[in-house]
Amino acid sequence: VSSYVGTLGTHTEIKRVAEEKVTLPCHHQLGLPEKDTLDIEWLLTDNEGNQKVVITYSSRHVYSNLTEEQKGRVAFASNFLAGDASLQIEPLKPSDEGRYSCKVKNSGRYVWSHVVLKVLVRPSKPKCELEGELTEGSDVTLQCESASGTKPIVYYWQRLREKEGEDERLPPKSRIDYSNPGRVLLHNLTMSSSGLYQCTAGNEAGKESCVVRVTVRYVQSIGMIAGAVTGMVAGALLIFLLVWLLIRRKDKERYEEEERPNEIREDAEAPKARLVKPSSSSSGSQSSRSGSSSTRSTANSASRSQRTLSTEAAPQPGLATHTYSLVGPEGRGSEPKKVHHATLTKAEPHPA
């Protein structure tokens, strides 16, 4: 708080932080002789030059011309009739900033008091950001900025000590961007550059800070991680392919087992006949007659299957004639049975 006394009264400059309480001084002795003629008036001239009446005492009444933002926060601080016409504002807001004038009048005498009020706003909590690749040998930029606060705002970067013996100073090859104090460049990172970094934004009203962690990684470790990930993906694909091939093979075998009984092969060989050689000519003749009779009775049912057999049984020139007949059921009157496997009987030729 600074003040001085001039020809127009007392001049005071006050700085207060937003959300705090402030009392603007105004003292007089004009109210003691005649209280009924005492007038007190507070005026505010804002930073744009606009002037308005804040509060007035006249004819034993208090009149206020407060805005919605000022209501409940602006009032006389003490007994203005006893000589203390100070103005109190609580809590302070940035809009309260300006030049206040206190005019006291009584019986033709005047007393003026002027107060310049500056409301300081603490920096908002800054936001710490990191730009760049956290690998050994690369460069990283640390950025810190507060969205609001009374200018100027000063930024300060430091390294927090997490273990005993760690240095709180920035790495040796760090550079501060003086055109933008909230930026600092960490050049040529090493493993020792890893740690916790803090940015502090401050002004006349106070300070706020934020932190960011820097973790430097080896380039080789990144390659190993990438190789491990690639290997895992390749292994998973290989396992999937093997499982798929196994399922396909099982499905194929199951399909072949289901379709095998229903197959009809046109090129399959006919069943081979079992040849029986008779012991005597009489039995051969009887078998031949019986076979012929049986063949005629079953011609319609087994014509296709016996066609091949009849062709094979035909005598060839120059060879002894052999008679082949089907061994069928005995008796001519019985219905012929279906022949599953034909049985052929070879008869001896009769002596000429």
Short mmCIF file of C-alpha atoms in Angstrom, two decimals, residues 37-219:
data_model
loop_
_atom_site.label_atom_id
_atom_site.label_comp_id
_atom_site.label_asym_id
_atom_site.label_seq_id
_atom_site.Cartn_x
_atom_site.Cartn_y
_atom_site.Cartn_z
CA THR A 37 -25.81 18.50 6.57
CA LEU A 38 -23.20 15.76 6.10
CA ASP A 39 -22.86 14.25 2.59
CA ILE A 40 -20.58 11.33 1.64
CA GLU A 41 -20.13 10.04 -1.91
CA TRP A 42 -17.96 7.26 -3.37
CA LEU A 43 -17.21 7.33 -7.12
CA LEU A 44 -15.55 4.68 -9.30
CA THR A 45 -13.67 5.34 -12.53
CA ASP A 46 -12.90 2.05 -14.28
CA ASN A 47 -9.93 1.30 -16.51
CA GLU A 48 -11.86 2.45 -19.57
CA GLY A 49 -12.54 5.91 -18.12
CA ASN A 50 -16.21 5.40 -17.28
CA GLN A 51 -17.33 6.95 -13.95
CA LYS A 52 -20.30 6.00 -11.79
CA VAL A 53 -21.56 6.50 -8.24
CA VAL A 54 -21.05 3.49 -5.97
CA ILE A 55 -22.62 4.50 -2.64
CA THR A 56 -23.91 7.77 -1.11
CA TYR A 57 -24.98 9.07 2.29
CA SER A 58 -27.26 12.13 2.24
CA SER A 59 -30.08 13.47 4.41
CA ARG A 60 -29.53 10.69 6.93
CA HIS A 61 -30.06 7.95 4.30
CA VAL A 62 -27.70 5.63 2.51
CA TYR A 63 -28.19 5.26 -1.23
CA SER A 64 -26.38 2.71 -3.37
CA ASN A 65 -26.15 2.37 -7.08
CA LEU A 66 -24.64 -1.11 -7.04
CA THR A 67 -24.66 -3.51 -9.96
CA GLU A 68 -25.71 -7.12 -9.62
CA GLU A 69 -22.06 -8.06 -9.35
CA GLN A 70 -21.47 -5.54 -6.52
CA LYS A 71 -24.52 -6.28 -4.40
CA GLY A 72 -23.69 -7.92 -1.10
CA ARG A 73 -19.98 -7.15 -1.47
CA VAL A 74 -19.71 -3.34 -1.23
CA ALA A 75 -20.66 -1.29 1.86
CA PHE A 76 -19.39 1.29 4.39
CA ALA A 77 -16.71 -0.30 6.56
CA SER A 78 -17.42 1.60 9.82
CA ASN A 79 -19.37 4.46 11.48
CA PHE A 80 -19.17 7.07 8.76
CA LEU A 81 -20.91 9.63 11.01
CA ALA A 82 -18.01 9.43 13.49
CA GLY A 83 -15.45 10.30 10.83
CA ASP A 84 -14.62 6.92 9.14
CA ALA A 85 -16.24 6.75 5.72
CA SER A 86 -14.00 3.92 4.45
CA LEU A 87 -15.40 1.53 1.83
CA GLN A 88 -15.14 -2.24 2.20
CA ILE A 89 -15.23 -4.79 -0.66
CA GLU A 90 -15.33 -8.55 0.02
CA PRO A 91 -14.54 -10.76 -1.83
CA LEU A 92 -12.61 -8.93 -4.48
CA LYS A 93 -13.15 -9.56 -8.18
CA PRO A 94 -11.13 -8.40 -11.18
CA SER A 95 -14.02 -6.11 -12.17
CA ASP A 96 -13.54 -4.11 -8.94
CA GLU A 97 -10.27 -2.72 -10.22
CA GLY A 98 -10.18 1.05 -10.86
CA ARG A 99 -9.80 4.52 -9.29
CA TYR A 100 -12.07 5.24 -6.32
CA SER A 101 -12.79 8.78 -5.06
CA CYS A 102 -14.32 9.64 -1.66
CA LYS A 103 -15.89 13.13 -1.32
CA VAL A 104 -17.05 14.36 2.09
CA LYS A 105 -19.00 17.65 2.32
CA ASN A 106 -20.36 19.48 5.38
CA SER A 107 -21.21 23.15 5.89
CA GLY A 108 -19.36 24.20 2.73
CA ARG A 109 -16.17 22.28 3.49
CA TYR A 110 -14.83 19.40 1.38
CA VAL A 111 -12.44 16.53 1.94
CA TRP A 112 -11.26 14.28 -0.91
CA SER A 113 -9.61 10.87 -0.80
CA HIS A 114 -8.43 8.97 -3.87
CA VAL A 115 -7.59 5.26 -3.94
CA VAL A 116 -6.25 3.32 -6.91
CA LEU A 117 -7.21 -0.34 -6.51
CA LYS A 118 -5.44 -3.08 -8.44
CA VAL A 119 -6.84 -6.60 -8.25
CA LEU A 120 -4.23 -9.30 -8.84
CA VAL A 121 -5.24 -12.69 -10.22
CA ARG A 122 -3.21 -15.72 -9.28
CA PRO A 123 -1.98 -17.78 -12.26
CA SER A 124 -4.24 -20.65 -13.11
CA LYS A 125 -2.78 -24.11 -12.71
CA PRO A 126 -0.44 -24.52 -15.69
CA LYS A 127 -0.60 -27.44 -18.08
CA CYS A 128 2.61 -29.39 -18.60
CA GLU A 129 3.14 -31.05 -21.99
CA LEU A 130 5.92 -33.07 -23.57
CA GLU A 131 6.79 -33.04 -27.28
CA GLY A 132 9.26 -35.40 -28.90
CA GLU A 133 10.47 -39.00 -28.78
CA LEU A 134 11.76 -40.31 -25.48
CA THR A 135 14.65 -42.30 -26.88
CA GLU A 136 18.33 -42.04 -26.10
CA GLY A 137 20.04 -39.35 -28.19
CA SER A 138 16.83 -37.56 -29.24
CA ASP A 139 15.50 -34.09 -28.26
CA VAL A 140 12.41 -33.35 -26.15
CA THR A 141 10.60 -30.05 -25.56
CA LEU A 142 8.80 -29.37 -22.26
CA GLN A 143 5.93 -26.87 -22.50
CA CYS A 144 4.22 -25.08 -19.59
CA GLU A 145 1.51 -22.38 -19.76
CA SER A 146 -1.20 -20.87 -17.50
CA ALA A 147 -4.49 -19.97 -19.14
CA SER A 148 -5.19 -16.95 -16.89
CA GLY A 149 -3.49 -14.66 -14.39
CA THR A 150 -2.23 -11.13 -14.00
CA LYS A 151 0.65 -10.37 -16.33
CA PRO A 152 3.53 -10.77 -16.28
CA ILE A 153 3.70 -14.46 -15.43
CA VAL A 154 7.14 -15.94 -14.81
CA TYR A 155 7.81 -19.64 -15.54
CA TYR A 156 10.51 -21.68 -13.89
CA TRP A 157 11.49 -25.28 -14.69
CA GLN A 158 13.35 -27.54 -12.29
CA ARG A 159 13.94 -31.22 -11.70
CA LEU A 160 12.40 -32.79 -8.61
CA ARG A 161 14.61 -34.92 -6.41
CA GLU A 162 13.14 -38.40 -6.05
CA LYS A 163 16.22 -40.11 -4.62
CA GLU A 164 19.10 -39.04 -2.51
CA GLY A 165 21.90 -37.52 -4.53
CA GLU A 166 19.79 -36.47 -7.52
CA ASP A 167 20.38 -32.99 -8.88
CA GLU A 168 17.48 -30.53 -8.97
CA ARG A 169 19.01 -28.67 -11.89
CA LEU A 170 18.09 -29.35 -15.49
CA PRO A 171 20.42 -31.57 -17.58
CA PRO A 172 23.58 -29.78 -18.80
CA LYS A 173 22.44 -29.55 -22.46
CA SER A 174 19.07 -27.96 -21.68
CA ARG A 175 18.10 -24.66 -23.31
CA ILE A 176 15.37 -22.20 -22.28
CA ASP A 177 13.34 -20.48 -24.97
CA TYR A 178 13.49 -16.85 -23.84
CA SER A 179 10.89 -15.78 -26.38
CA ASN A 180 8.55 -18.25 -24.68
CA PRO A 181 9.77 -18.78 -21.10
CA GLY A 182 7.40 -21.67 -20.60
CA ARG A 183 9.38 -23.83 -23.05
CA VAL A 184 12.60 -25.68 -22.35
CA LEU A 185 14.52 -28.00 -24.70
CA LEU A 186 16.22 -31.15 -23.40
CA HIS A 187 18.91 -31.85 -25.99
CA ASN A 188 20.56 -35.25 -26.62
CA LEU A 189 18.72 -37.29 -24.00
CA THR A 190 20.58 -39.86 -21.93
CA MET A 191 19.38 -42.39 -19.38
CA SER A 192 20.35 -39.95 -16.64
CA SER A 193 17.85 -37.44 -18.08
CA SER A 194 14.96 -39.56 -16.85
CA GLY A 195 13.06 -38.10 -13.92
CA LEU A 196 10.26 -35.85 -12.74
CA TYR A 197 10.25 -32.23 -13.97
CA GLN A 198 8.23 -29.40 -12.40
CA CYS A 199 7.10 -26.12 -13.94
CA THR A 200 6.13 -23.22 -11.66
CA ALA A 201 4.11 -20.24 -12.95
CA GLY A 202 4.14 -17.19 -10.67
CA ASN A 203 3.24 -13.50 -10.46
CA GLU A 204 2.58 -10.95 -7.73
CA ALA A 205 -0.53 -12.81 -6.61
CA GLY A 206 0.99 -16.25 -6.11
CA LYS A 207 2.29 -19.42 -7.74
CA GLU A 208 0.93 -22.59 -9.30
CA SER A 209 2.84 -25.59 -10.64
CA CYS A 210 2.53 -28.81 -12.63
CA VAL A 211 4.79 -31.84 -13.16
CA VAL A 212 5.67 -34.15 -16.06
CA ARG A 213 7.68 -37.37 -16.06
CA VAL A 214 10.44 -38.04 -18.58
CA THR A 215 11.38 -41.69 -19.14
CA VAL A 216 14.22 -42.28 -21.62
CA ARG A 217 14.34 -45.68 -23.36
CA TYR A 218 17.11 -47.48 -25.18
CA VAL A 219 16.68 -47.80 -28.95
#
